[in-house]
Amino acid sequence: MADASGKSLAITAEALYLTNLMLAPGLAFVLLLGLYWFNRNTTDALARNHLSQTVGVSLTGGALIAVAGGIFLYLGGLTSGYTLMTLLFYFTFIHSSLIFMGVFGLVKAMAGEHFVYPLIGRLFRA
Amino acid sequence: MKYSSQAVAKPYFIAAIGLFVGQIVFGLVMGLQYVWGDFLFPEIPFNVARMVHTNLLIVWLLFGFMGAAYYLVPEEAERELHSPLLAKVLFWIFLVAGALTILGYLLVPYARLAELTMNDLLPTMGREFLEQPTITKIGIVIVALGFLYNIGMTILAGRKTVVNLVLLTGLLGLAVFFLFSFYVPDNLVLDKYFWWWVVHLWVEGVWELILGALLAFVLIKITGVDREVIEKWLYIIIAMSLITGLIGTGHHFYWIGTPGYWQWWGSIFSAMEPIPFFMMTVFAFNMVNRRRREHPNKAAMLWALGTAVMSFLGAGVWGFLHTLAPVNYYTHGTQITAAHGHMAFYGAYVMIVLTVISYAMPKLRGEEAANPRAQVVEMWSFWLMTVSMVFITLFLTGAGVLQVWMQRYTDVPQAFMVVQDKIAIFYWLREAAGAVFMTGLILYVISFFVTGEKRESVSAGVPDTA
């Protein structure tokens, strides 16, 4: 069972992960990285779980958006409406999926439970 | 059900589902008319099919809201409905008025309908979504007043809960803002300005209160989580809905001739409009995760969670997609708007009405939940309708992006109909997805007739802590 500070850390990590996606991209991620750095050796398993998951999935999500987006742009070119359409679909799909996964993560953190993000989370087990 | 007067909700739900079927039939007709312009012409021209499609949506959702209120309010107030007879009378008035209006659209040219209904005495016809003859609008006001009196008196005499009061506030707002449909200024800017006071302040204002209250009620019942916890969430959600949604009206004022500051106000506040929907998603999953009972009605829980997810996607994400003024400059009135409209209406309001029906209908039929076979069919219908709506939205978004690219965001804009021809493939795909949606809806109707092991009529073994 996690103690109160561990649960609070887990909730903060998930909240920063979601804030990075929705309200303050970049800034919230820097804060999340800071939170991770200063608490990376915490003994609380719940906090470690949520910190490593959110940081790892944020990095992977960012890479998914940037790299694949770049590939679409490179292959499709800037002069095609289809490029814009594909980019929009891709971004919306990835971004919304990351948000929904974050919602599940936040719900689990609030309940004091561990959470592994689907598909990519297993790479970042604490 | 706990109170016999809750039974008046049943005909409302049945009428809602019947009109929903009609709405989708006309949706399929006009979807085909997009690519086959002469289809059913001159019997059902595109403008008439569109009017019937949108008006049926509004009417059946109102039936759904009223049915939900008649079911919910007595249970929350812990007393019988003030006047079940009034509820039954108003049902028939509303149904007959609605049916006559739709028949009028279909059988008489619109201008002739205006003459027949003496629109010239108080002209209110001819505006998108508010095409109803003035006499129908007066009928709606009478029905709304009677309805509010009925549930208002029930609440006043009984237990006041947050769910009840939020629902009543939302329904009062619905009635009050509808009054602006009678205000038709000669000035076109003012006309559009106040038209949005009905359209926007309904769907992005007071209807969100109704949505929140209905979702909270169903979650209290199926999860067994303490009412106090759910009520706190509800307070925050409706506060955010009103804070963002009211001034968010500004995103409709960008290009209609209003002062330029609306581009700032509209952009900032409507960019925040996804927040209450996001909170609703966290709220719903949080409550289900903390549930203290395993309610036998799995289908209702699926609809409730689906509402939270799809309303965030449709109203939140797809709304944000084109709400900022610099983006909206290119996208307004394109198929991107249609994409947003479809998913938002389905995700937020269609699904919440179906959630309540899914929860309440078995109880109205004397069961705790529908039999497992019926629930399986209902869950199939959930997935068919929801997935096909996602595809309808994606196809319309694809059409909209290309429309913007070829017709708006270019130095050499192509003609409207030339562009329409070029994006026809998306309309065909949308029509196919619409056919799947119809299949899901047929399954939904069938689910009410699937027989199986009957459940207990009272919640034996399912303690009702709410």
Coordinates of C-alpha atoms in Angstrom, one line a residue:
Chain A
M1 CA 0.0 0.0 0.0
A2 CA 1.4 3.4 -1.0
D3 CA 1.8 6.1 1.6
A4 CA 0.1 9.5 1.1
S5 CA 3.2 11.2 -0.3
G6 CA 3.8 8.4 -2.8
K7 CA 0.2 8.6 -3.9
S8 CA 0.5 12.4 -4.2
L9 CA 3.6 12.1 -6.3
A10 CA 1.9 9.6 -8.6
I11 CA -1.1 11.9 -9.0
T12 CA 1.2 14.9 -9.7
A13 CA 3.2 12.9 -12.3
E14 CA 0.0 11.9 -14.1
A15 CA -1.4 15.4 -13.9
L16 CA 1.8 16.9 -15.4
Y17 CA 1.7 14.3 -18.1
L18 CA -1.8 15.4 -19.1
T19 CA -1.0 19.1 -18.7
N20 CA 1.9 18.6 -21.1
L21 CA -0.5 17.1 -23.7
M22 CA -3.3 19.6 -23.2
L23 CA -2.5 22.9 -21.6
A24 CA 1.2 23.7 -21.4
P25 CA 3.2 21.5 -23.8
G26 CA 7.0 21.6 -23.0
L27 CA 6.7 23.5 -19.7
A28 CA 4.8 20.7 -18.0
F29 CA 7.2 18.1 -19.5
V30 CA 10.1 20.0 -18.0
L31 CA 8.4 20.0 -14.6
L32 CA 7.6 16.3 -15.0
L33 CA 11.3 15.6 -15.8
G34 CA 12.3 17.6 -12.7
L35 CA 9.8 15.7 -10.6
Y36 CA 11.2 12.5 -11.9
W37 CA 14.8 13.5 -11.3
F38 CA 14.4 14.6 -7.7
N39 CA 12.3 11.5 -6.9
R40 CA 14.0 8.9 -9.0
N41 CA 15.3 7.0 -6.0
T42 CA 12.1 7.1 -4.0
T43 CA 11.4 3.9 -2.1
D44 CA 7.7 4.2 -2.8
A45 CA 6.8 1.7 -5.6
L46 CA 3.6 3.5 -6.6
A47 CA 5.4 6.8 -7.2
R48 CA 8.2 5.1 -9.0
N49 CA 5.7 3.3 -11.2
H50 CA 3.8 6.4 -12.2
L51 CA 6.9 8.6 -12.6
S52 CA 8.7 6.2 -14.9
Q53 CA 5.6 5.5 -16.9
T54 CA 4.7 9.1 -17.5
V55 CA 8.2 10.2 -18.4
G56 CA 8.8 7.3 -20.7
V57 CA 5.4 7.5 -22.4
S58 CA 5.8 11.3 -22.8
L59 CA 9.1 10.8 -24.5
T60 CA 7.8 8.0 -26.7
G61 CA 4.6 10.0 -27.6
G62 CA 6.6 13.0 -28.5
A63 CA 8.9 10.9 -30.7
L64 CA 5.8 9.3 -32.3
I65 CA 4.4 12.6 -33.2
A66 CA 7.6 14.3 -34.3
V67 CA 9.2 11.4 -36.3
A68 CA 6.2 10.0 -38.0
G69 CA 4.9 13.5 -38.7
G70 CA 8.3 14.4 -40.3
I71 CA 8.1 11.2 -42.4
F72 CA 4.6 12.2 -43.6
L73 CA 5.8 15.7 -44.5
Y74 CA 8.9 14.4 -46.2
L75 CA 7.0 11.8 -48.3
G76 CA 3.9 13.9 -49.0
G77 CA 5.4 17.3 -49.4
L78 CA 3.9 20.6 -48.3
T79 CA 1.9 21.2 -51.4
S80 CA -0.6 18.4 -51.1
G81 CA -3.8 18.6 -49.2
Y82 CA -3.6 14.9 -48.5
T83 CA -0.4 15.5 -46.5
L84 CA -2.2 17.9 -44.3
M85 CA -5.1 15.5 -43.9
T86 CA -2.9 12.6 -43.0
L87 CA -0.9 14.7 -40.5
L88 CA -4.1 15.9 -38.9
F89 CA -5.6 12.4 -38.6
Y90 CA -2.3 11.0 -37.3
F91 CA -1.8 13.7 -34.8
T92 CA -5.4 13.6 -33.6
F93 CA -5.2 9.8 -33.2
I94 CA -1.9 9.7 -31.3
H95 CA -2.7 12.8 -29.2
S96 CA -6.1 11.6 -28.2
S97 CA -4.8 8.1 -27.5
L98 CA -2.1 9.5 -25.2
I99 CA -4.7 11.6 -23.4
F100 CA -7.0 8.7 -22.8
M101 CA -4.1 6.6 -21.5
G102 CA -3.3 9.5 -19.2
V103 CA -6.8 9.5 -17.9
F104 CA -6.6 5.8 -17.0
G105 CA -3.2 6.5 -15.4
L106 CA -4.6 9.4 -13.4
V107 CA -7.6 7.4 -12.3
K108 CA -5.3 4.5 -11.1
A109 CA -3.0 7.0 -9.3
M110 CA -6.0 8.5 -7.5
A111 CA -7.0 5.1 -6.5
G112 CA -3.4 4.3 -5.3
E113 CA -3.0 1.6 -7.9
H114 CA -0.1 0.8 -10.3
F115 CA -0.6 1.4 -14.0
V116 CA 1.3 0.3 -17.0
Y117 CA 0.4 2.3 -20.2
P118 CA -0.9 0.0 -23.0
L119 CA 1.6 -1.1 -25.7
I120 CA 4.5 1.3 -24.9
G121 CA 4.3 1.3 -21.1
R122 CA 6.0 -2.1 -20.7
L123 CA 9.2 -0.5 -21.8
F124 CA 9.3 1.7 -18.8
R125 CA 8.5 -0.5 -15.9
A126 CA 10.1 0.9 -12.7
Chain B
M1 CA -38.6 1.2 -10.2
K2 CA -39.2 2.9 -6.8
Y3 CA -42.2 5.1 -7.7
S4 CA -45.1 4.1 -9.9
S5 CA -45.2 7.6 -11.5
Q6 CA -41.8 7.0 -13.0
A7 CA -43.6 4.9 -15.5
V8 CA -44.6 8.0 -17.5
A9 CA -41.0 8.0 -18.8
K10 CA -41.6 4.9 -20.8
P11 CA -43.6 6.4 -23.7
Y12 CA -41.1 9.3 -23.9
F13 CA -38.3 6.8 -24.3
I14 CA -40.2 4.8 -27.0
A15 CA -41.0 8.0 -28.9
A16 CA -37.4 9.1 -28.7
I17 CA -36.1 5.9 -30.1
G18 CA -38.7 5.9 -32.9
L19 CA -37.8 9.5 -33.9
F20 CA -34.1 8.5 -33.7
V21 CA -34.7 5.9 -36.3
G22 CA -36.5 8.5 -38.5
Q23 CA -33.6 10.9 -38.1
I24 CA -31.1 8.3 -39.3
V25 CA -33.3 7.3 -42.3
F26 CA -33.2 10.9 -43.4
G27 CA -29.5 11.1 -42.7
L28 CA -29.0 8.3 -45.1
V29 CA -31.2 9.9 -47.7
M30 CA -29.3 13.2 -47.6
G31 CA -26.0 11.4 -47.4
L32 CA -26.9 9.8 -50.7
Q33 CA -28.1 13.1 -52.1
Y34 CA -24.5 14.4 -51.5
V35 CA -23.3 12.1 -54.3
W36 CA -26.5 11.4 -56.2
G37 CA -28.1 14.8 -56.4
D38 CA -31.4 13.7 -57.9
F39 CA -32.1 11.0 -55.4
L40 CA -35.7 11.2 -54.4
F41 CA -36.0 14.6 -56.1
P42 CA -38.5 16.4 -56.2
E43 CA -40.3 14.4 -53.6
I44 CA -37.7 15.0 -50.9
P45 CA -35.3 17.8 -51.8
F46 CA -32.0 18.0 -50.0
N47 CA -33.0 21.1 -47.9
V48 CA -36.1 19.3 -46.7
A49 CA -34.2 16.1 -45.8
R50 CA -31.6 18.2 -43.9
M51 CA -34.4 20.0 -42.1
V52 CA -36.1 16.8 -41.1
H53 CA -32.7 15.2 -40.1
T54 CA -31.8 18.0 -37.8
N55 CA -35.3 18.8 -36.4
L56 CA -35.9 15.1 -35.6
L57 CA -32.6 15.1 -33.7
I58 CA -33.6 18.0 -31.6
V59 CA -37.1 16.7 -31.0
W60 CA -36.0 13.1 -30.0
L61 CA -33.3 14.4 -27.7
L62 CA -35.9 16.6 -26.0
F63 CA -38.2 13.5 -25.6
G64 CA -35.2 11.7 -24.2
F65 CA -34.4 14.5 -21.7
M66 CA -38.0 14.8 -20.6
G67 CA -38.3 11.0 -20.2
A68 CA -35.0 10.9 -18.3
A69 CA -36.2 13.7 -16.0
Y70 CA -39.5 12.0 -15.4
Y71 CA -37.7 8.9 -14.4
L72 CA -34.9 10.5 -12.4
V73 CA -36.7 13.3 -10.5
P74 CA -39.1 11.2 -8.5
E75 CA -36.3 8.9 -7.4
E76 CA -34.1 11.7 -6.4
A77 CA -36.9 13.7 -4.7
E78 CA -38.1 10.5 -3.0
R79 CA -41.7 11.1 -3.9
E80 CA -44.2 10.5 -6.6
L81 CA -44.3 12.8 -9.6
H82 CA -46.5 15.9 -9.0
S83 CA -48.8 15.0 -11.9
P84 CA -48.4 11.9 -14.0
L85 CA -51.5 12.9 -15.9
L86 CA -50.0 16.2 -17.0
A87 CA -46.9 14.3 -18.1
K88 CA -49.0 12.0 -20.2
V89 CA -51.1 14.8 -21.7
L90 CA -47.9 16.8 -22.6
F91 CA -46.4 13.7 -24.2
W92 CA -49.3 13.4 -26.7
I93 CA -49.3 17.1 -27.4
F94 CA -45.6 17.1 -28.1
L95 CA -45.7 14.0 -30.2
V96 CA -48.7 15.1 -32.3
A97 CA -47.2 18.6 -32.8
G98 CA -43.8 17.2 -33.7
A99 CA -45.3 14.6 -36.1
L100 CA -47.5 17.3 -37.8
T101 CA -44.5 19.6 -38.2
I102 CA -42.4 16.9 -39.8
L103 CA -45.3 15.9 -42.1
G104 CA -45.7 19.6 -42.9
Y105 CA -42.0 19.8 -44.0
L106 CA -42.5 16.7 -46.2
L107 CA -45.9 17.3 -47.7
V108 CA -46.1 21.1 -48.2
P109 CA -43.5 23.5 -49.7
Y110 CA -41.9 25.4 -46.9
A111 CA -43.2 28.8 -48.0
R112 CA -46.8 27.4 -48.1
L113 CA -46.2 25.9 -44.7
A114 CA -45.4 29.3 -43.4
E115 CA -48.6 30.7 -44.9
L116 CA -50.7 27.9 -43.6
T117 CA -49.4 28.3 -40.1
M118 CA -49.8 32.1 -40.2
N119 CA -46.1 32.8 -39.8
D120 CA -46.7 36.4 -40.9
L121 CA -48.4 37.2 -37.6
L122 CA -45.2 36.4 -35.7
P123 CA -42.5 35.6 -38.2
T124 CA -40.0 33.1 -36.7
M125 CA -39.5 30.6 -39.5
G126 CA -36.7 30.2 -42.0
R127 CA -33.7 30.0 -39.7
E128 CA -31.4 26.9 -39.6
F129 CA -32.5 24.4 -36.9
L130 CA -35.3 26.7 -35.8
E131 CA -37.4 26.1 -39.0
Q132 CA -40.4 25.0 -36.9
P133 CA -43.6 26.9 -37.6
T134 CA -44.3 29.6 -35.0
I135 CA -47.3 27.6 -33.8
T136 CA -45.1 24.6 -33.1
K137 CA -42.6 26.8 -31.3
I138 CA -45.5 28.1 -29.1
G139 CA -46.5 24.5 -28.5
I140 CA -42.9 23.7 -27.5
V141 CA -43.0 26.5 -25.0
I142 CA -46.3 25.3 -23.5
V143 CA -45.0 21.7 -23.2
A144 CA -41.8 23.0 -21.6
L145 CA -43.7 25.1 -19.1
G146 CA -45.9 22.3 -18.2
F147 CA -43.0 19.9 -17.9
L148 CA -41.0 22.3 -15.8
Y149 CA -44.0 22.9 -13.5
N150 CA -44.4 19.2 -13.1
I151 CA -40.8 18.4 -12.2
G152 CA -40.3 21.7 -10.4
M153 CA -43.2 21.0 -8.0
T154 CA -42.0 17.4 -7.5
I155 CA -38.5 18.7 -6.5
L156 CA -39.9 21.5 -4.3
A157 CA -42.0 19.1 -2.4
G158 CA -39.4 16.4 -2.1
R159 CA -35.7 15.8 -1.4
K160 CA -33.4 18.4 -3.0
T161 CA -30.3 16.7 -4.3
V162 CA -27.5 18.2 -6.4
V163 CA -28.4 16.0 -9.3
N164 CA -32.0 17.2 -9.2
L165 CA -31.1 20.8 -8.9
V166 CA -28.5 20.7 -11.6
L167 CA -30.9 18.9 -13.9
L168 CA -33.7 21.5 -13.2
T169 CA -31.3 24.4 -13.8
G170 CA -30.3 22.9 -17.1
L171 CA -33.9 22.3 -18.2
L172 CA -34.9 25.8 -17.1
G173 CA -32.0 27.2 -19.1
L174 CA -33.1 25.1 -22.1
A175 CA -36.6 26.7 -21.9
V176 CA -35.4 30.2 -21.3
F177 CA -32.9 30.2 -24.2
F178 CA -35.5 28.7 -26.5
L179 CA -37.4 32.0 -26.1
F180 CA -34.8 33.7 -28.3
S181 CA -36.1 31.7 -31.2
F182 CA -39.0 34.2 -31.2
Y183 CA -36.7 37.1 -31.5
V184 CA -36.0 37.8 -35.1
P185 CA -34.4 41.2 -35.6
D186 CA -34.3 42.7 -39.1
N187 CA -30.6 43.4 -38.7
L188 CA -28.9 40.3 -40.0
V189 CA -26.0 40.6 -37.6
L190 CA -28.3 40.8 -34.6
D191 CA -30.4 38.0 -36.1
K192 CA -27.4 35.6 -36.2
Y193 CA -26.1 36.9 -32.9
F194 CA -29.3 36.0 -31.0
W195 CA -29.8 32.8 -33.0
W196 CA -26.7 31.5 -31.4
W197 CA -28.2 32.2 -28.0
V198 CA -30.5 29.4 -28.7
V199 CA -28.2 27.0 -30.6
H200 CA -24.9 27.5 -28.8
L201 CA -26.2 28.2 -25.4
W202 CA -28.2 25.0 -25.6
V203 CA -25.6 22.6 -26.8
E204 CA -22.5 24.2 -25.3
G205 CA -24.2 25.6 -22.2
V206 CA -27.3 24.4 -20.5
W207 CA -27.5 21.0 -22.2
E208 CA -24.1 20.2 -20.6
L209 CA -25.8 20.6 -17.2
I210 CA -28.4 18.1 -18.2
L211 CA -25.7 15.8 -19.5
G212 CA -23.7 16.1 -16.2
A213 CA -26.8 15.5 -14.0
L214 CA -27.9 12.4 -16.0
L215 CA -24.4 10.9 -16.1
A216 CA -24.0 11.5 -12.3
F217 CA -27.4 9.9 -11.6
V218 CA -26.6 6.8 -13.6
L219 CA -23.1 6.5 -12.1
I220 CA -24.5 6.8 -8.5
K221 CA -26.8 4.0 -9.3
I222 CA -24.5 1.6 -11.1
T223 CA -21.3 2.2 -9.1
G224 CA -22.6 2.6 -5.6
V225 CA -20.0 5.3 -5.0
D226 CA -21.0 7.8 -2.3
R227 CA -23.3 10.5 -3.6
E228 CA -21.2 13.2 -1.9
V229 CA -18.1 12.3 -4.1
I230 CA -20.1 12.3 -7.3
E231 CA -21.8 15.6 -6.4
K232 CA -18.5 17.3 -5.8
W233 CA -17.3 16.3 -9.3
L234 CA -20.6 17.5 -10.7
Y235 CA -20.2 20.9 -9.2
I236 CA -16.8 21.4 -10.7
I237 CA -17.8 20.0 -14.1
I238 CA -20.9 22.3 -14.5
A239 CA -18.9 25.3 -13.2
M240 CA -16.3 24.7 -15.9
S241 CA -19.0 24.1 -18.5
L242 CA -20.6 27.5 -17.8
I243 CA -17.4 29.4 -17.4
T244 CA -16.1 28.2 -20.7
G245 CA -19.3 27.7 -22.6
L246 CA -21.1 31.0 -22.0
I247 CA -18.3 33.3 -23.3
G248 CA -17.2 30.6 -25.6
T249 CA -20.3 31.6 -27.7
G250 CA -17.9 34.1 -29.1
H251 CA -16.4 31.5 -31.5
H252 CA -19.6 31.9 -33.5
F253 CA -19.3 35.6 -33.6
Y254 CA -16.0 35.8 -35.5
W255 CA -17.3 36.4 -39.0
I256 CA -20.9 37.7 -38.6
G257 CA -20.2 41.4 -38.3
T258 CA -19.6 41.7 -34.5
P259 CA -16.7 43.6 -33.0
G260 CA -13.2 42.1 -33.5
Y261 CA -12.7 41.5 -29.8
W262 CA -14.9 38.4 -30.1
Q263 CA -12.0 36.7 -31.9
W264 CA -10.0 36.9 -28.7
W265 CA -12.8 36.2 -26.3
G266 CA -14.1 33.4 -28.5
S267 CA -10.7 31.8 -29.0
I268 CA -9.6 31.9 -25.4
F269 CA -12.8 30.7 -23.8
S270 CA -13.7 28.1 -26.4
A271 CA -10.2 26.7 -26.3
M272 CA -11.0 25.9 -22.7
E273 CA -14.3 24.2 -23.5
P274 CA -12.7 20.7 -23.7
I275 CA -11.9 21.0 -20.0
P276 CA -15.3 20.0 -18.6
F277 CA -15.5 17.2 -21.1
F278 CA -12.1 16.0 -20.1
M279 CA -13.1 16.2 -16.4
M280 CA -16.2 14.2 -17.3
T281 CA -14.0 11.4 -18.7
V282 CA -11.8 11.4 -15.6
F283 CA -14.9 11.5 -13.4
A284 CA -16.7 8.6 -15.1
F285 CA -13.6 6.3 -15.2
N286 CA -12.8 7.3 -11.6
M287 CA -16.2 6.4 -10.3
V288 CA -16.3 3.1 -12.2
N289 CA -12.8 2.3 -10.9
R290 CA -14.0 2.9 -7.4
R291 CA -17.3 1.1 -7.7
R292 CA -18.6 -0.6 -4.7
R293 CA -21.0 -3.0 -6.5
E294 CA -21.1 -5.1 -9.6
H295 CA -24.3 -3.9 -11.2
P296 CA -25.9 -6.4 -13.5
N297 CA -26.6 -3.8 -16.1
K298 CA -23.2 -3.9 -18.0
A299 CA -24.7 -2.2 -21.0
A300 CA -25.6 0.9 -19.1
M301 CA -22.1 1.1 -17.7
L302 CA -20.7 0.8 -21.3
W303 CA -23.0 3.6 -22.5
A304 CA -22.0 5.8 -19.5
L305 CA -18.2 5.3 -20.2
G306 CA -18.8 5.7 -23.9
T307 CA -20.6 9.0 -23.3
A308 CA -17.6 10.3 -21.4
V309 CA -15.1 9.3 -24.0
M310 CA -17.0 10.2 -27.1
S311 CA -18.2 13.6 -25.8
F312 CA -14.6 14.5 -25.0
L313 CA -13.6 13.4 -28.5
G314 CA -16.5 14.9 -30.4
A315 CA -17.2 18.1 -28.4
G316 CA -13.8 18.6 -26.9
V317 CA -11.1 17.5 -29.4
W318 CA -13.1 18.1 -32.7
G319 CA -14.4 21.4 -31.3
F320 CA -10.9 22.6 -30.4
L321 CA -9.7 21.5 -33.8
H322 CA -11.3 24.5 -35.5
T323 CA -12.3 26.9 -32.7
L324 CA -9.3 29.3 -32.8
A325 CA -10.1 32.3 -34.9
P326 CA -7.1 32.1 -37.2
V327 CA -8.0 28.4 -38.0
N328 CA -11.7 29.0 -38.1
Y329 CA -11.1 31.8 -40.7
Y330 CA -10.4 28.9 -43.1
T331 CA -12.6 26.1 -41.8
H332 CA -15.9 27.7 -40.8
G333 CA -18.9 26.2 -42.6
T334 CA -16.8 23.4 -44.2
Q335 CA -17.2 19.6 -43.6
I336 CA -15.0 20.0 -40.6
T337 CA -17.9 21.7 -38.9
A338 CA -20.2 18.8 -40.0
A339 CA -17.6 16.3 -38.6
H340 CA -17.6 18.1 -35.2
G341 CA -21.4 18.4 -35.2
H342 CA -21.9 14.7 -35.8
M343 CA -19.5 13.3 -33.2
A344 CA -20.3 16.0 -30.6
F345 CA -24.1 15.4 -30.8
Y346 CA -23.7 11.6 -30.8
G347 CA -21.0 11.5 -28.1
A348 CA -22.6 14.0 -25.7
Y349 CA -26.3 13.9 -26.1
V350 CA -27.4 10.8 -28.1
M351 CA -25.2 8.6 -25.9
I352 CA -26.4 10.1 -22.6
V353 CA -30.0 9.6 -23.5
L354 CA -29.2 6.0 -24.6
T355 CA -27.4 5.6 -21.2
V356 CA -30.4 6.6 -19.3
I357 CA -32.7 4.5 -21.4
S358 CA -30.4 1.5 -21.0
Y359 CA -30.4 2.0 -17.2
A360 CA -34.1 2.9 -16.8
M361 CA -35.9 0.8 -19.4
P362 CA -35.3 -2.6 -17.8
K363 CA -36.6 -1.2 -14.5
L364 CA -39.6 0.3 -16.2
R365 CA -40.2 -3.3 -17.5
G366 CA -39.9 -4.8 -14.1
E367 CA -36.3 -6.0 -14.2
E368 CA -33.1 -4.9 -12.5
A369 CA -31.3 -5.2 -15.9
A370 CA -32.0 -6.6 -19.3
N371 CA -31.3 -10.3 -19.7
P372 CA -27.7 -11.1 -20.7
R373 CA -28.6 -12.0 -24.3
A374 CA -30.3 -8.7 -24.7
Q375 CA -27.4 -6.9 -23.2
V376 CA -25.0 -8.6 -25.6
V377 CA -27.1 -7.4 -28.6
E378 CA -27.3 -3.9 -27.0
M379 CA -23.5 -3.8 -26.6
W380 CA -23.1 -4.9 -30.2
S381 CA -25.3 -2.0 -31.2
F382 CA -23.1 0.3 -29.0
W383 CA -20.0 -0.7 -30.8
L384 CA -21.5 -0.6 -34.3
M385 CA -23.0 2.9 -33.8
T386 CA -19.9 4.3 -32.0
V387 CA -17.3 2.9 -34.3
S388 CA -19.3 3.9 -37.4
M389 CA -19.7 7.4 -35.9
V390 CA -16.0 7.7 -35.5
F391 CA -15.6 6.8 -39.2
I392 CA -18.3 9.2 -40.2
T393 CA -16.4 11.9 -38.4
L394 CA -13.0 10.9 -39.9
F395 CA -14.4 10.9 -43.4
L396 CA -16.1 14.2 -43.0
T397 CA -12.9 15.6 -41.5
G398 CA -10.9 14.3 -44.5
A399 CA -13.5 15.9 -46.8
G400 CA -13.3 19.2 -44.8
V401 CA -9.5 19.4 -44.8
L402 CA -9.3 18.9 -48.6
Q403 CA -12.2 21.4 -49.0
V404 CA -10.2 24.0 -47.0
W405 CA -7.1 23.2 -49.0
M406 CA -8.6 23.5 -52.4
Q407 CA -11.3 26.2 -51.8
R408 CA -10.0 28.4 -49.0
Y409 CA -6.3 28.1 -48.2
T410 CA -5.0 28.7 -51.7
D411 CA -4.1 31.5 -54.0
V412 CA -6.2 29.9 -56.7
P413 CA -9.4 28.8 -55.0
Q414 CA -11.6 26.3 -56.9
A415 CA -15.3 26.6 -57.3
F416 CA -17.5 25.1 -54.5
M417 CA -19.1 22.4 -56.7
V418 CA -15.8 21.5 -58.4
V419 CA -14.3 20.8 -54.9
Q420 CA -17.4 18.8 -54.0
D421 CA -16.9 16.6 -56.9
K422 CA -13.3 16.0 -56.0
I423 CA -14.1 15.0 -52.4
A424 CA -17.1 12.7 -53.4
I425 CA -15.2 9.6 -52.4
F426 CA -15.3 10.8 -48.8
Y427 CA -19.1 11.2 -49.1
W428 CA -19.5 7.7 -50.4
L429 CA -17.4 6.3 -47.5
R430 CA -19.4 8.4 -45.0
E431 CA -22.6 6.9 -46.5
A432 CA -21.2 3.4 -46.0
A433 CA -20.4 4.2 -42.4
G434 CA -23.9 5.6 -42.1
A435 CA -25.3 2.3 -43.2
V436 CA -23.3 0.5 -40.5
F437 CA -24.7 3.0 -38.0
M438 CA -28.2 2.2 -39.1
T439 CA -27.4 -1.5 -38.7
G440 CA -26.3 -0.7 -35.1
L441 CA -29.5 1.2 -34.5
I442 CA -31.7 -1.6 -35.8
L443 CA -29.8 -4.0 -33.4
Y444 CA -30.4 -1.5 -30.6
V445 CA -34.2 -1.6 -31.3
I446 CA -34.1 -5.5 -31.5
S447 CA -32.3 -5.7 -28.2
F448 CA -35.5 -4.6 -26.4
F449 CA -37.3 -7.7 -27.8
V450 CA -34.5 -10.3 -27.1
T451 CA -35.8 -12.7 -24.5
G452 CA -33.8 -14.6 -22.0
E453 CA -33.6 -15.4 -18.3
K454 CA -35.7 -12.8 -16.5
R455 CA -34.0 -10.9 -13.6
E456 CA -35.6 -9.9 -10.3
S457 CA -37.6 -6.8 -10.3
V458 CA -36.1 -5.4 -7.2
S459 CA -32.4 -5.0 -6.6
A460 CA -31.9 -8.2 -4.7
G461 CA -28.3 -8.6 -3.8
V462 CA -27.6 -5.2 -5.2
P463 CA -27.7 -2.8 -2.2
D464 CA -28.8 0.6 -3.2
T465 CA -26.6 2.9 -1.2
A466 CA -27.7 6.0 -3.1

